Amino acid sequence: MALNLIKLCVGCDSVEDLEEWIAFRLDERRRAGDPVEHFHTTRMMPTRGSELLDGGSLYWVIKAQVQCRQKLLEIRPFVDQEGISRCHLVLDPTVVRTEWQPRRAFQGWRYLKQADAPVDIGTSHAELMAMPPKLRRELAELGLL
């Protein structure tokens, strides 16, 4: 069974913000002639990397709700210019929306068992996805989503 990570998506107010940011970063890399890949840099190296790469994802908490995920493709350790060990979590740039799940703030990332992860929202939820993000957030805060 796959293991996942969960992390706060700081600076994004919606899944749409995250998608725009990813597109911007990919375009920057394309223009710079760098490999066109999406990654998130983190200070800590996951010790359970093989479990994460066996179908795991990074679940994003946006505005106190898990709202989406990105599939983990690779975990790439490196040492930055200041000599500090870090790692790149290489992610599929496709953002998969999930059912919303409340989550309190925390620092860094945490492991998330598949059994505790929110399920993906399929095409059967087209009406939900057509709602403006602000309305979806308000309904979720009221416990109606």
GROMACS .gro file of C-alpha atoms in nm:
model
  145
    1MET     CA    1   0.000   0.000   0.000
    2ALA     CA    2   0.136   0.340  -0.100
    3LEU     CA    3   0.244   0.595   0.156
    4ASN     CA    4   0.184   0.966   0.098
    5LEU     CA    5   0.306   1.301   0.223
    6ILE     CA    6   0.090   1.592   0.334
    7LYS     CA    7   0.208   1.955   0.336
    8LEU     CA    8   0.067   2.304   0.373
    9CYS     CA    9   0.048   2.490   0.042
   10VAL     CA   10   0.171   2.825   0.171
   11GLY     CA   11   0.088   3.125  -0.048
   12CYS     CA   12  -0.198   2.964  -0.240
   13ASP     CA   13  -0.559   3.053  -0.174
   14SER     CA   14  -0.705   2.789  -0.407
   15VAL     CA   15  -0.620   2.489  -0.622
   16GLU     CA   16  -0.638   2.725  -0.919
   17ASP     CA   17  -0.359   2.936  -0.763
   18LEU     CA   18  -0.145   2.622  -0.727
   19GLU     CA   19  -0.211   2.520  -1.089
   20GLU     CA   20  -0.117   2.870  -1.212
   21TRP     CA   21   0.203   2.866  -1.004
   22ILE     CA   22   0.303   2.524  -1.144
   23ALA     CA   23   0.240   2.643  -1.502
   24PHE     CA   24   0.447   2.957  -1.436
   25ARG     CA   25   0.740   2.757  -1.291
   26LEU     CA   26   0.734   2.506  -1.579
   27ASP     CA   27   0.735   2.792  -1.829
   28GLU     CA   28   1.030   2.953  -1.647
   29ARG     CA   29   1.227   2.628  -1.667
   30ARG     CA   30   1.137   2.586  -2.036
   31ARG     CA   31   1.257   2.940  -2.118
   32ALA     CA   32   1.579   2.888  -1.919
   33GLY     CA   33   1.655   2.567  -2.108
   34ASP     CA   34   1.634   2.359  -1.789
   35PRO     CA   35   1.463   2.020  -1.776
   36VAL     CA   36   1.089   2.083  -1.770
   37GLU     CA   37   0.991   1.919  -1.444
   38HIS     CA   38   0.805   2.026  -1.135
   39PHE     CA   39   0.954   1.977  -0.790
   40HIS     CA   40   0.912   2.099  -0.437
   41THR     CA   41   1.225   2.162  -0.229
   42THR     CA   42   1.222   2.048   0.132
   43ARG     CA   43   1.482   2.050   0.407
   44MET     CA   44   1.413   1.701   0.535
   45MET     CA   45   1.477   1.381   0.341
   46PRO     CA   46   1.192   1.128   0.377
   47THR     CA   47   1.328   0.808   0.531
   48ARG     CA   48   1.048   0.601   0.380
   49GLY     CA   49   1.124   0.697   0.020
   50SER     CA   50   1.066   0.356  -0.137
   51GLU     CA   51   0.713   0.345   0.012
   52LEU     CA   52   0.642   0.698  -0.113
   53LEU     CA   53   0.757   0.617  -0.466
   54ASP     CA   54   0.537   0.307  -0.479
   55GLY     CA   55   0.236   0.510  -0.598
   56GLY     CA   56   0.241   0.781  -0.331
   57SER     CA   57   0.138   1.145  -0.367
   58LEU     CA   58   0.195   1.479  -0.201
   59TYR     CA   59  -0.138   1.602  -0.063
   60TRP     CA   60  -0.171   1.981  -0.039
   61VAL     CA   61  -0.350   2.158   0.247
   62ILE     CA   62  -0.496   2.485   0.119
   63LYS     CA   63  -0.686   2.714   0.358
   64ALA     CA   64  -0.706   2.444   0.631
   65GLN     CA   65  -0.847   2.181   0.389
   66VAL     CA   66  -0.672   1.902   0.199
   67GLN     CA   67  -0.794   1.988  -0.150
   68CYS     CA   68  -0.564   1.818  -0.401
   69ARG     CA   69  -0.263   1.600  -0.460
   70GLN     CA   70   0.027   1.549  -0.697
   71LYS     CA   71   0.185   1.211  -0.768
   72LEU     CA   72   0.541   1.170  -0.637
   73LEU     CA   73   0.779   1.068  -0.915
   74GLU     CA   74   1.122   1.091  -0.756
   75ILE     CA   75   1.300   1.198  -0.438
   76ARG     CA   76   1.627   1.368  -0.522
   77PRO     CA   77   1.866   1.462  -0.235
   78PHE     CA   78   2.116   1.746  -0.286
   79VAL     CA   79   2.333   1.991  -0.094
   80ASP     CA   80   2.257   2.359  -0.147
   81GLN     CA   81   2.509   2.642  -0.195
   82GLU     CA   82   2.532   2.691   0.183
   83GLY     CA   83   2.622   2.325   0.241
   84ILE     CA   84   2.278   2.232   0.380
   85SER     CA   85   2.128   1.895   0.285
   86ARG     CA   86   1.791   1.924   0.116
   87CYS     CA   87   1.582   1.726  -0.126
   88HIS     CA   88   1.365   1.783  -0.431
   89LEU     CA   89   1.031   1.604  -0.430
   90VAL     CA   90   0.979   1.562  -0.805
   91LEU     CA   91   0.605   1.577  -0.875
   92ASP     CA   92   0.374   1.510  -1.165
   93PRO     CA   93   0.263   1.861  -1.269
   94THR     CA   94  -0.098   1.742  -1.298
   95VAL     CA   95  -0.299   1.844  -0.991
   96VAL     CA   96  -0.564   1.590  -0.893
   97ARG     CA   97  -0.849   1.736  -0.690
   98THR     CA   98  -0.964   1.543  -0.387
   99GLU     CA   99  -1.258   1.556  -0.154
  100TRP     CA  100  -1.194   1.827   0.101
  101GLN     CA  101  -1.066   1.713   0.437
  102PRO     CA  102  -1.009   1.954   0.729
  103ARG     CA  103  -0.653   1.973   0.856
  104ARG     CA  104  -0.496   2.189   1.128
  105ALA     CA  105  -0.177   2.381   1.058
  106PHE     CA  106   0.159   2.208   1.109
  107GLN     CA  107   0.518   2.268   1.007
  108GLY     CA  108   0.704   2.077   0.740
  109TRP     CA  109   0.545   1.766   0.595
  110ARG     CA  110   0.395   1.455   0.749
  111TYR     CA  111   0.343   1.101   0.632
  112LEU     CA  112  -0.015   1.018   0.535
  113LYS     CA  113  -0.138   0.660   0.515
  114GLN     CA  114  -0.347   0.577   0.211
  115ALA     CA  115  -0.637   0.477   0.438
  116ASP     CA  116  -0.641   0.831   0.585
  117ALA     CA  117  -0.607   1.016   0.254
  118PRO     CA  118  -0.909   1.185   0.096
  119VAL     CA  119  -1.043   1.023  -0.219
  120ASP     CA  120  -1.005   1.180  -0.562
  121ILE     CA  121  -1.294   1.377  -0.703
  122GLY     CA  122  -1.395   1.214  -1.030
  123THR     CA  123  -1.585   1.347  -1.325
  124SER     CA  124  -1.910   1.269  -1.139
  125HIS     CA  125  -1.850   1.584  -0.931
  126ALA     CA  126  -1.856   1.827  -1.225
  127GLU     CA  127  -2.120   2.045  -1.053
  128LEU     CA  128  -1.897   2.080  -0.747
  129MET     CA  129  -1.598   2.180  -0.958
  130ALA     CA  130  -1.807   2.438  -1.144
  131MET     CA  131  -1.867   2.627  -0.817
  132PRO     CA  132  -1.643   2.927  -0.750
  133PRO     CA  133  -1.357   2.835  -0.512
  134LYS     CA  134  -1.476   3.086  -0.251
  135LEU     CA  135  -1.822   2.925  -0.239
  136ARG     CA  136  -1.669   2.574  -0.213
  137ARG     CA  137  -1.449   2.694   0.075
  138GLU     CA  138  -1.745   2.851   0.261
  139LEU     CA  139  -1.954   2.536   0.218
  140ALA     CA  140  -1.664   2.322   0.340
  141GLU     CA  141  -1.618   2.545   0.646
  142LEU     CA  142  -1.987   2.494   0.725
  143GLY     CA  143  -1.941   2.117   0.692
  144LEU     CA  144  -2.165   2.096   0.385
  145LEU     CA  145  -1.902   1.952   0.149
   0.00000   0.00000   0.00000
